[in-house]
């Protein structure tokens, strides 16, 4: 298998992958980026299975490929930690709670009328998630933004999605080409 | 064969559905209308549920439509169909990246992509904050949301509380502040 060796036994890795993605699948509301703080905490900070730079690469790849961002992320990290079986187990862990919730909804016709409690709950969760993503972004950014060129890349891509509504996958592909030309062909030197 | 039909339909959606719910919703809508799987109201319910529960809309819709058309096994079949293209593609790409990571080409591509992703993460902060800390314009501040944002920031910075605890705290604070 081509996956990278990480410390500890295979079985315990499979168990940790399942448990962690189960928690992510159960507790993150609001799509791909909402899971970033949890993944960063568990796999980068705590277990050091993934470096900050790799985390950023994973975010880029999972957004540029077809499919659901969080599912793609579970496959990528699962594969990196424990091969194909790791990818499968991580994905099952991620989607099992949502599937059970939807099955209950489909059978019981649970009524989800907008209530003031629910409204408060969502405002609260979104505010909290915004704060968590900000902190995770600063942590990853410190490893990645090292000079004026990288800062420029970050600012231009933020402006592209924020002001010009350009699709994130297109931003990533453009940045890949710009990187290839600047650093690969023109050999621009990085001066921190 | 209803199971094969579900598998194939959601496999197709899984292949073309780039970048999350906003792309998948219209795709699902046309497939549902084509096959007359759900009423417009049921579909609207599914979209609403997906925004309120942890699951991605793609998984939620696949499970729901599968169960409604062919029971639990149908729900599982549709979801497997949805995830299968990702499983194949992401494993191939992850394998390639690990294999060619040291090459100059991959390195220069990554040097371009990494800072761009930081920009996209910054956008995600703006996206969530625009639905909670403020609405539409930055001057239109929602003080409850802003208070929760600052509290979670402080709790995480000072005590490094776990993200799950932080999400629970912000949900509880949200309900509490709206009761007052």
mmCIF file of C-alpha atoms in Angstrom:
data_model
loop_
_atom_site.group_PDB
_atom_site.id
_atom_site.type_symbol
_atom_site.label_atom_id
_atom_site.label_comp_id
_atom_site.label_asym_id
_atom_site.label_seq_id
_atom_site.Cartn_x
_atom_site.Cartn_y
_atom_site.Cartn_z
ATOM 1 C CA UNK A 1 0.000 0.000 0.000
ATOM 2 C CA UNK A 2 1.206 3.490 -0.788
ATOM 3 C CA UNK A 3 -0.089 5.214 2.303
ATOM 4 C CA UNK A 4 2.452 6.770 4.583
ATOM 5 C CA UNK A 5 3.489 4.960 7.741
ATOM 6 C CA UNK A 6 2.384 6.635 10.939
ATOM 7 C CA UNK A 7 3.226 5.542 14.478
ATOM 8 C CA UNK A 8 1.049 2.966 16.242
ATOM 9 C CA UNK A 9 -0.885 -0.136 15.193
ATOM 10 C CA UNK A 10 -3.105 -0.403 12.131
ATOM 11 C CA UNK A 11 -6.138 -1.495 14.141
ATOM 12 C CA UNK A 12 -5.897 1.479 16.490
ATOM 13 C CA UNK A 13 -5.597 3.823 13.493
ATOM 14 C CA UNK A 14 -8.761 2.380 11.976
ATOM 15 C CA UNK A 15 -10.549 2.816 15.316
ATOM 16 C CA UNK A 16 -9.375 6.403 15.739
ATOM 17 C CA UNK A 17 -10.322 7.263 12.139
ATOM 18 C CA UNK A 18 -13.826 5.913 12.638
ATOM 19 C CA UNK A 19 -14.334 7.597 16.030
ATOM 20 C CA UNK A 20 -13.016 10.963 14.870
ATOM 21 C CA UNK A 21 -15.007 11.116 11.636
ATOM 22 C CA UNK A 22 -18.088 9.888 13.500
ATOM 23 C CA UNK A 23 -17.751 12.897 15.816
ATOM 24 C CA UNK A 24 -17.176 15.194 12.855
ATOM 25 C CA UNK A 25 -20.244 13.798 11.078
ATOM 26 C CA UNK A 26 -22.357 14.163 14.198
ATOM 27 C CA UNK A 27 -21.359 17.610 15.395
ATOM 28 C CA UNK A 28 -20.481 19.817 12.439
ATOM 29 C CA UNK A 29 -23.323 21.770 10.910
ATOM 30 C CA UNK A 30 -22.749 23.906 7.851
ATOM 31 C CA UNK A 31 -20.694 22.032 5.311
ATOM 32 C CA UNK A 32 -17.077 21.435 4.380
ATOM 33 C CA UNK A 33 -15.273 24.264 6.115
ATOM 34 C CA UNK A 34 -17.137 23.784 9.426
ATOM 35 C CA UNK A 35 -15.249 20.513 9.903
ATOM 36 C CA UNK A 36 -11.844 22.174 9.473
ATOM 37 C CA UNK A 37 -11.322 23.145 13.144
ATOM 38 C CA UNK A 38 -12.135 19.596 14.282
ATOM 39 C CA UNK A 39 -9.877 17.911 11.730
ATOM 40 C CA UNK A 40 -7.084 20.338 12.538
ATOM 41 C CA UNK A 41 -7.420 19.679 16.263
ATOM 42 C CA UNK A 42 -7.561 15.876 15.979
ATOM 43 C CA UNK A 43 -5.180 15.042 13.139
ATOM 44 C CA UNK A 44 -2.745 17.987 13.010
ATOM 45 C CA UNK A 45 -2.399 19.240 16.596
ATOM 46 C CA UNK A 46 -3.174 16.130 18.640
ATOM 47 C CA UNK A 47 -1.978 13.135 16.632
ATOM 48 C CA UNK A 48 0.392 14.842 14.189
ATOM 49 C CA UNK A 49 -0.694 12.441 11.435
ATOM 50 C CA UNK A 50 -1.036 15.366 9.053
ATOM 51 C CA UNK A 51 1.209 18.462 8.920
ATOM 52 C CA UNK A 52 -0.162 21.996 8.527
ATOM 53 C CA UNK A 53 1.055 22.150 4.925
ATOM 54 C CA UNK A 54 -0.551 18.793 4.110
ATOM 55 C CA UNK A 55 -3.808 19.975 5.690
ATOM 56 C CA UNK A 56 -3.829 22.952 3.315
ATOM 57 C CA UNK A 57 -3.072 20.655 0.352
ATOM 58 C CA UNK A 58 -5.928 18.370 1.381
ATOM 59 C CA UNK A 59 -8.360 21.318 1.517
ATOM 60 C CA UNK A 60 -7.305 22.298 -2.006
ATOM 61 C CA UNK A 61 -7.629 18.790 -3.433
ATOM 62 C CA UNK A 62 -10.984 17.889 -1.853
ATOM 63 C CA UNK A 63 -12.529 21.092 -3.175
ATOM 64 C CA UNK A 64 -11.190 20.654 -6.677
ATOM 65 C CA UNK A 65 -12.558 17.141 -7.128
ATOM 66 C CA UNK A 66 -16.192 16.204 -7.740
ATOM 67 C CA UNK A 67 -18.216 15.064 -4.762
ATOM 68 C CA UNK A 68 -19.072 16.268 -1.287
ATOM 69 C CA UNK A 69 -16.214 18.206 0.323
ATOM 70 C CA UNK A 70 -16.435 16.553 3.749
ATOM 71 C CA UNK A 71 -16.737 13.069 2.222
ATOM 72 C CA UNK A 72 -13.710 13.745 0.000
ATOM 73 C CA UNK A 73 -11.737 14.949 3.040
ATOM 74 C CA UNK A 74 -12.571 11.786 5.000
ATOM 75 C CA UNK A 75 -11.439 9.628 2.047
ATOM 76 C CA UNK A 76 -8.176 11.561 1.623
ATOM 77 C CA UNK A 77 -7.193 11.533 5.300
ATOM 78 C CA UNK A 78 -8.387 7.939 5.765
ATOM 79 C CA UNK A 79 -6.284 6.833 2.805
ATOM 80 C CA UNK A 80 -3.222 8.733 3.984
ATOM 81 C CA UNK A 81 -3.419 7.188 7.466
ATOM 82 C CA UNK A 82 -4.468 3.603 6.676
ATOM 83 C CA UNK A 83 -4.860 2.977 2.946
ATOM 84 C CA UNK A 84 -8.054 1.993 1.126
ATOM 85 C CA UNK A 85 -9.610 0.432 4.232
ATOM 86 C CA UNK A 86 -8.857 3.638 6.136
ATOM 87 C CA UNK A 87 -10.619 5.661 3.433
ATOM 88 C CA UNK A 88 -13.705 3.424 3.640
ATOM 89 C CA UNK A 89 -13.864 3.411 7.438
ATOM 90 C CA UNK A 90 -13.425 7.199 7.684
ATOM 91 C CA UNK A 91 -16.239 7.768 5.177
ATOM 92 C CA UNK A 92 -18.602 5.351 6.912
ATOM 93 C CA UNK A 93 -17.853 7.078 10.216
ATOM 94 C CA UNK A 94 -18.615 10.461 8.689
ATOM 95 C CA UNK A 95 -21.949 9.605 7.040
ATOM 96 C CA UNK A 96 -23.495 7.202 9.526
ATOM 97 C CA UNK A 97 -25.047 9.828 11.837
ATOM 98 C CA UNK A 98 -26.524 11.931 9.017
ATOM 99 C CA UNK A 99 -27.997 8.756 7.494
ATOM 100 C CA UNK A 100 -29.642 7.746 10.775
ATOM 101 C CA UNK A 101 -31.011 11.265 11.309
ATOM 102 C CA UNK A 102 -32.487 11.340 7.795
ATOM 103 C CA UNK A 103 -33.908 7.816 8.152
ATOM 104 C CA UNK A 104 -35.729 8.949 11.313
ATOM 105 C CA UNK A 105 -36.965 12.006 9.464
ATOM 106 C CA UNK A 106 -38.173 9.921 6.506
ATOM 107 C CA UNK A 107 -40.104 7.497 8.721
ATOM 108 C CA UNK A 108 -41.429 9.792 11.403
ATOM 109 C CA UNK A 109 -42.194 12.926 9.373
ATOM 110 C CA UNK A 110 -40.515 15.032 12.031
ATOM 111 C CA UNK A 111 -41.829 18.538 11.734
ATOM 112 C CA UNK A 112 -39.098 21.145 11.591
ATOM 113 C CA UNK A 113 -40.969 24.393 11.766
ATOM 114 C CA UNK A 114 -38.822 27.436 12.290
ATOM 115 C CA UNK A 115 -38.916 28.352 15.924
ATOM 116 C CA UNK A 116 -37.161 31.151 17.787
ATOM 117 C CA UNK A 117 -35.075 28.521 19.625
ATOM 118 C CA UNK A 118 -33.916 26.999 16.395
ATOM 119 C CA UNK A 119 -33.116 30.430 14.980
ATOM 120 C CA UNK A 120 -31.060 31.255 18.070
ATOM 121 C CA UNK A 121 -29.323 27.910 17.891
ATOM 122 C CA UNK A 122 -28.245 28.461 14.293
ATOM 123 C CA UNK A 123 -27.069 32.028 14.839
ATOM 124 C CA UNK A 124 -25.070 30.719 17.800
ATOM 125 C CA UNK A 125 -23.521 27.768 15.959
ATOM 126 C CA UNK A 126 -22.598 29.883 12.920
ATOM 127 C CA UNK A 127 -20.966 32.569 15.081
ATOM 128 C CA UNK A 128 -19.000 29.921 16.965
ATOM 129 C CA UNK A 129 -17.985 28.146 13.758
ATOM 130 C CA UNK A 130 -16.833 31.473 12.235
ATOM 131 C CA UNK A 131 -14.579 32.019 15.269
ATOM 132 C CA UNK A 132 -13.198 28.448 15.098
ATOM 133 C CA UNK A 133 -12.447 28.622 11.371
ATOM 134 C CA UNK A 134 -10.750 32.002 11.883
ATOM 135 C CA UNK A 135 -8.391 30.478 14.483
ATOM 136 C CA UNK A 136 -7.697 27.364 12.378
ATOM 137 C CA UNK A 137 -7.071 29.620 9.360
ATOM 138 C CA UNK A 138 -4.580 31.764 11.295
ATOM 139 C CA UNK A 139 -2.776 28.632 12.493
ATOM 140 C CA UNK A 140 -2.501 27.182 8.979
ATOM 141 C CA UNK A 141 -1.783 30.606 7.456
ATOM 142 C CA UNK A 142 1.273 31.141 9.640
ATOM 143 C CA UNK A 143 2.855 28.063 8.090
ATOM 144 C CA UNK A 144 1.930 28.972 4.541
ATOM 145 C CA UNK A 145 2.126 32.772 4.220
ATOM 146 C CA UNK A 146 5.870 33.334 4.364
ATOM 147 C CA UNK A 147 6.501 36.239 2.013
ATOM 148 C CA UNK A 148 4.865 38.928 -0.119
ATOM 149 C CA UNK A 149 4.119 36.580 -3.007
ATOM 150 C CA UNK A 150 2.185 34.101 -0.873
ATOM 151 C CA UNK A 151 0.327 36.963 0.839
ATOM 152 C CA UNK A 152 -0.617 38.279 -2.594
ATOM 153 C CA UNK A 153 -1.922 34.833 -3.627
ATOM 154 C CA UNK A 154 -4.074 34.667 -0.487
ATOM 155 C CA UNK A 155 -5.498 38.185 -0.910
ATOM 156 C CA UNK A 156 -6.245 37.711 -4.618
ATOM 157 C CA UNK A 157 -8.047 34.397 -4.024
ATOM 158 C CA UNK A 158 -10.109 35.879 -1.177
ATOM 159 C CA UNK A 159 -11.073 38.810 -3.433
ATOM 160 C CA UNK A 160 -11.929 36.441 -6.298
ATOM 161 C CA UNK A 161 -14.500 34.477 -4.272
ATOM 162 C CA UNK A 162 -15.719 37.361 -2.110
ATOM 163 C CA UNK A 163 -16.159 40.122 -4.690
ATOM 164 C CA UNK A 164 -16.331 38.302 -8.016
ATOM 165 C CA UNK A 165 -18.136 35.094 -6.913
ATOM 166 C CA UNK A 166 -15.603 32.913 -8.734
ATOM 167 C CA UNK A 167 -15.960 29.196 -7.946
ATOM 168 C CA UNK A 168 -13.431 27.959 -5.369
ATOM 169 C CA UNK A 169 -12.312 25.081 -7.611
ATOM 170 C CA UNK A 170 -11.482 27.573 -10.380
ATOM 171 C CA UNK A 171 -9.488 29.702 -7.910
ATOM 172 C CA UNK A 172 -7.448 26.649 -6.902
ATOM 173 C CA UNK A 173 -6.774 25.598 -10.503
ATOM 174 C CA UNK A 174 -5.701 29.173 -11.389
ATOM 175 C CA UNK A 175 -3.402 29.322 -8.356
ATOM 176 C CA UNK A 176 -1.908 25.980 -9.420
ATOM 177 C CA UNK A 177 -1.099 27.358 -12.888
ATOM 178 C CA UNK A 178 0.252 30.623 -11.461
ATOM 179 C CA UNK A 179 2.460 28.598 -9.099
ATOM 180 C CA UNK A 180 3.675 26.366 -11.909
ATOM 181 C CA UNK A 181 4.615 29.376 -14.071
ATOM 182 C CA UNK A 182 6.133 31.544 -11.310
ATOM 183 C CA UNK A 183 8.040 28.939 -9.313
ATOM 184 C CA UNK A 184 8.440 26.132 -11.843
ATOM 185 C CA UNK A 185 9.205 27.940 -15.135
ATOM 186 C CA UNK A 186 10.397 31.411 -14.112
ATOM 187 C CA UNK A 187 12.075 30.116 -10.936
ATOM 188 C CA UNK A 188 11.027 33.117 -8.871
ATOM 189 C CA UNK A 189 13.045 33.131 -5.634
ATOM 190 C CA UNK A 190 11.180 33.202 -2.327
ATOM 191 C CA UNK A 191 12.628 35.759 0.044
ATOM 192 C CA UNK A 192 10.994 35.614 3.459
ATOM 193 C CA UNK B 1 -34.358 -2.987 -10.846
ATOM 194 C CA UNK B 2 -34.936 -0.096 -8.482
ATOM 195 C CA UNK B 3 -31.663 -0.556 -6.570
ATOM 196 C CA UNK B 4 -29.517 -0.405 -9.707
ATOM 197 C CA UNK B 5 -31.471 2.653 -10.829
ATOM 198 C CA UNK B 6 -30.823 4.421 -7.510
ATOM 199 C CA UNK B 7 -27.163 3.435 -7.552
ATOM 200 C CA UNK B 8 -26.665 4.677 -11.105
ATOM 201 C CA UNK B 9 -28.563 7.953 -10.646
ATOM 202 C CA UNK B 10 -26.668 8.943 -7.512
ATOM 203 C CA UNK B 11 -23.389 7.758 -8.978
ATOM 204 C CA UNK B 12 -23.959 10.266 -11.817
ATOM 205 C CA UNK B 13 -24.767 13.046 -9.376
ATOM 206 C CA UNK B 14 -21.667 12.130 -7.370
ATOM 207 C CA UNK B 15 -19.480 12.449 -10.466
ATOM 208 C CA UNK B 16 -20.615 15.895 -11.565
ATOM 209 C CA UNK B 17 -21.400 17.477 -8.195
ATOM 210 C CA UNK B 18 -18.490 19.833 -7.610
ATOM 211 C CA UNK B 19 -18.017 21.856 -4.477
ATOM 212 C CA UNK B 20 -20.921 21.282 -2.159
ATOM 213 C CA UNK B 21 -24.625 21.836 -1.695
ATOM 214 C CA UNK B 22 -25.196 24.789 -3.954
ATOM 215 C CA UNK B 23 -24.212 22.754 -6.987
ATOM 216 C CA UNK B 24 -25.838 19.520 -5.890
ATOM 217 C CA UNK B 25 -29.277 21.028 -5.130
ATOM 218 C CA UNK B 26 -30.127 21.926 -8.760
ATOM 219 C CA UNK B 27 -28.778 18.577 -9.974
ATOM 220 C CA UNK B 28 -30.926 16.681 -7.486
ATOM 221 C CA UNK B 29 -33.918 18.788 -8.372
ATOM 222 C CA UNK B 30 -33.819 17.851 -12.053
ATOM 223 C CA UNK B 31 -33.290 14.134 -11.311
ATOM 224 C CA UNK B 32 -36.167 14.152 -8.829
ATOM 225 C CA UNK B 33 -38.486 15.848 -11.314
ATOM 226 C CA UNK B 34 -37.432 13.435 -14.047
ATOM 227 C CA UNK B 35 -38.139 10.347 -11.925
ATOM 228 C CA UNK B 36 -41.016 11.846 -9.902
ATOM 229 C CA UNK B 37 -39.404 10.616 -6.713
ATOM 230 C CA UNK B 38 -40.506 13.376 -4.362
ATOM 231 C CA UNK B 39 -43.021 16.196 -4.322
ATOM 232 C CA UNK B 40 -41.714 19.775 -4.402
ATOM 233 C CA UNK B 41 -42.614 20.103 -0.714
ATOM 234 C CA UNK B 42 -40.717 16.999 0.289
ATOM 235 C CA UNK B 43 -37.682 18.294 -1.569
ATOM 236 C CA UNK B 44 -37.922 21.673 0.164
ATOM 237 C CA UNK B 45 -38.107 19.793 3.491
ATOM 238 C CA UNK B 46 -34.944 17.882 2.670
ATOM 239 C CA UNK B 47 -33.088 21.100 1.861
ATOM 240 C CA UNK B 48 -34.307 22.592 5.147
ATOM 241 C CA UNK B 49 -33.323 19.489 7.154
ATOM 242 C CA UNK B 50 -29.891 19.518 5.566
ATOM 243 C CA UNK B 51 -29.303 23.047 6.756
ATOM 244 C CA UNK B 52 -30.299 22.123 10.298
ATOM 245 C CA UNK B 53 -28.614 18.745 10.720
ATOM 246 C CA UNK B 54 -24.952 17.828 10.461
ATOM 247 C CA UNK B 55 -25.211 15.888 7.209
ATOM 248 C CA UNK B 56 -24.174 17.163 3.803
ATOM 249 C CA UNK B 57 -27.177 17.713 1.524
ATOM 250 C CA UNK B 58 -25.951 15.098 -0.967
ATOM 251 C CA UNK B 59 -25.928 12.343 1.658
ATOM 252 C CA UNK B 60 -29.225 13.492 3.178
ATOM 253 C CA UNK B 61 -31.041 13.605 -0.145
ATOM 254 C CA UNK B 62 -29.647 10.248 -1.282
ATOM 255 C CA UNK B 63 -30.683 8.565 1.980
ATOM 256 C CA UNK B 64 -34.131 10.165 2.000
ATOM 257 C CA UNK B 65 -34.963 9.473 -1.645
ATOM 258 C CA UNK B 66 -33.594 5.924 -1.375
ATOM 259 C CA UNK B 67 -35.743 5.162 1.684
ATOM 260 C CA UNK B 68 -38.862 6.672 0.143
ATOM 261 C CA UNK B 69 -38.518 4.686 -3.058
ATOM 262 C CA UNK B 70 -37.089 1.367 -1.809
ATOM 263 C CA UNK B 71 -36.819 1.296 2.001
ATOM 264 C CA UNK B 72 -33.675 1.169 4.127
ATOM 265 C CA UNK B 73 -31.735 -0.868 1.570
ATOM 266 C CA UNK B 74 -32.662 1.736 -1.038
ATOM 267 C CA UNK B 75 -31.325 4.488 1.241
ATOM 268 C CA UNK B 76 -28.039 2.671 1.630
ATOM 269 C CA UNK B 77 -27.790 1.917 -2.101
ATOM 270 C CA UNK B 78 -28.378 5.542 -3.125
ATOM 271 C CA UNK B 79 -25.833 6.803 -0.583
ATOM 272 C CA UNK B 80 -23.227 4.286 -1.730
ATOM 273 C CA UNK B 81 -23.829 5.471 -5.303
ATOM 274 C CA UNK B 82 -23.300 9.073 -4.244
ATOM 275 C CA UNK B 83 -20.019 8.358 -2.416
ATOM 276 C CA UNK B 84 -18.514 5.851 -4.866
ATOM 277 C CA UNK B 85 -17.127 8.335 -7.465
ATOM 278 C CA UNK B 86 -15.418 10.309 -4.670
ATOM 279 C CA UNK B 87 -13.931 7.152 -3.219
ATOM 280 C CA UNK B 88 -12.359 6.214 -6.557
ATOM 281 C CA UNK B 89 -11.189 9.710 -7.572
ATOM 282 C CA UNK B 90 -9.860 10.896 -4.217
ATOM 283 C CA UNK B 91 -7.914 7.675 -3.592
ATOM 284 C CA UNK B 92 -6.267 7.974 -7.032
ATOM 285 C CA UNK B 93 -5.370 11.639 -6.487
ATOM 286 C CA UNK B 94 -4.144 11.063 -2.904
ATOM 287 C CA UNK B 95 -1.975 8.222 -4.200
ATOM 288 C CA UNK B 96 -0.542 10.396 -7.009
ATOM 289 C CA UNK B 97 0.219 13.311 -4.686
ATOM 290 C CA UNK B 98 2.111 11.089 -2.269
ATOM 291 C CA UNK B 99 4.031 9.498 -5.106
ATOM 292 C CA UNK B 100 5.072 12.689 -6.893
ATOM 293 C CA UNK B 101 5.231 15.018 -3.920
ATOM 294 C CA UNK B 102 8.949 15.717 -4.226
ATOM 295 C CA UNK B 103 8.872 16.559 -7.934
ATOM 296 C CA UNK B 104 9.562 20.196 -8.900
ATOM 297 C CA UNK B 105 6.296 20.453 -10.810
ATOM 298 C CA UNK B 106 4.124 19.328 -7.884
ATOM 299 C CA UNK B 107 6.148 21.508 -5.500
ATOM 300 C CA UNK B 108 5.660 24.652 -7.592
ATOM 301 C CA UNK B 109 1.957 23.893 -8.063
ATOM 302 C CA UNK B 110 1.570 23.468 -4.286
ATOM 303 C CA UNK B 111 3.397 26.739 -3.664
ATOM 304 C CA UNK B 112 0.696 28.464 -5.682
ATOM 305 C CA UNK B 113 -2.237 26.530 -4.214
ATOM 306 C CA UNK B 114 -1.389 26.711 -0.499
ATOM 307 C CA UNK B 115 -1.662 30.491 -0.007
ATOM 308 C CA UNK B 116 -4.773 30.555 -2.242
ATOM 309 C CA UNK B 117 -6.422 28.065 0.144
ATOM 310 C CA UNK B 118 -5.689 30.427 3.060
ATOM 311 C CA UNK B 119 -7.664 33.036 1.105
ATOM 312 C CA UNK B 120 -10.527 30.550 0.720
ATOM 313 C CA UNK B 121 -10.485 29.787 4.454
ATOM 314 C CA UNK B 122 -10.742 33.535 5.099
ATOM 315 C CA UNK B 123 -13.766 33.549 2.805
ATOM 316 C CA UNK B 124 -15.342 30.707 4.825
ATOM 317 C CA UNK B 125 -15.033 32.907 7.941
ATOM 318 C CA UNK B 126 -16.789 35.741 6.094
ATOM 319 C CA UNK B 127 -19.450 33.306 4.835
ATOM 320 C CA UNK B 128 -20.390 32.045 8.310
ATOM 321 C CA UNK B 129 -20.064 35.468 9.941
ATOM 322 C CA UNK B 130 -22.337 37.078 7.319
ATOM 323 C CA UNK B 131 -25.183 34.810 8.483
ATOM 324 C CA UNK B 132 -24.635 35.335 12.190
ATOM 325 C CA UNK B 133 -22.239 38.057 13.360
ATOM 326 C CA UNK B 134 -23.708 40.502 10.864
ATOM 327 C CA UNK B 135 -26.270 40.273 8.107
ATOM 328 C CA UNK B 136 -25.548 41.345 4.544
ATOM 329 C CA UNK B 137 -23.457 44.457 5.269
ATOM 330 C CA UNK B 138 -20.740 44.588 7.927
ATOM 331 C CA UNK B 139 -22.343 47.663 9.504
ATOM 332 C CA UNK B 140 -25.537 45.712 10.227
ATOM 333 C CA UNK B 141 -24.153 43.914 13.281
ATOM 334 C CA UNK B 142 -26.123 41.211 15.078
ATOM 335 C CA UNK B 143 -25.000 41.849 18.659
ATOM 336 C CA UNK B 144 -25.972 38.395 19.931
ATOM 337 C CA UNK B 145 -24.011 36.705 17.176
ATOM 338 C CA UNK B 146 -21.044 39.064 17.637
ATOM 339 C CA UNK B 147 -21.009 38.371 21.403
ATOM 340 C CA UNK B 148 -20.947 34.601 20.809
ATOM 341 C CA UNK B 149 -18.173 35.027 18.216
ATOM 342 C CA UNK B 150 -16.009 36.903 20.742
ATOM 343 C CA UNK B 151 -16.778 34.460 23.583
ATOM 344 C CA UNK B 152 -15.849 31.387 21.504
ATOM 345 C CA UNK B 153 -12.712 33.152 20.281
ATOM 346 C CA UNK B 154 -11.700 33.907 23.871
ATOM 347 C CA UNK B 155 -12.560 30.415 25.227
ATOM 348 C CA UNK B 156 -10.570 28.716 22.492
ATOM 349 C CA UNK B 157 -7.576 31.053 22.726
ATOM 350 C CA UNK B 158 -7.352 31.026 26.505
ATOM 351 C CA UNK B 159 -8.365 27.469 27.459
ATOM 352 C CA UNK B 160 -8.000 25.700 24.097
ATOM 353 C CA UNK B 161 -11.416 24.069 24.540
ATOM 354 C CA UNK B 162 -12.266 21.281 22.102
ATOM 355 C CA UNK B 163 -14.136 22.384 18.923
ATOM 356 C CA UNK B 164 -17.094 20.112 19.775
ATOM 357 C CA UNK B 165 -17.422 21.744 23.198
ATOM 358 C CA UNK B 166 -17.131 25.127 21.477
ATOM 359 C CA UNK B 167 -19.962 24.252 19.062
ATOM 360 C CA UNK B 168 -22.185 23.089 21.954
ATOM 361 C CA UNK B 169 -21.388 26.248 23.900
ATOM 362 C CA UNK B 170 -22.240 28.469 20.956
ATOM 363 C CA UNK B 171 -25.515 26.599 20.335
ATOM 364 C CA UNK B 172 -26.482 26.924 24.022
ATOM 365 C CA UNK B 173 -25.527 30.619 24.085
ATOM 366 C CA UNK B 174 -27.530 31.167 20.902
ATOM 367 C CA UNK B 175 -30.704 29.671 22.397
ATOM 368 C CA UNK B 176 -30.118 31.499 25.691
ATOM 369 C CA UNK B 177 -29.567 34.908 24.115
ATOM 370 C CA UNK B 178 -32.684 34.549 21.981
ATOM 371 C CA UNK B 179 -34.786 33.752 25.058
ATOM 372 C CA UNK B 180 -33.760 36.952 26.789
#
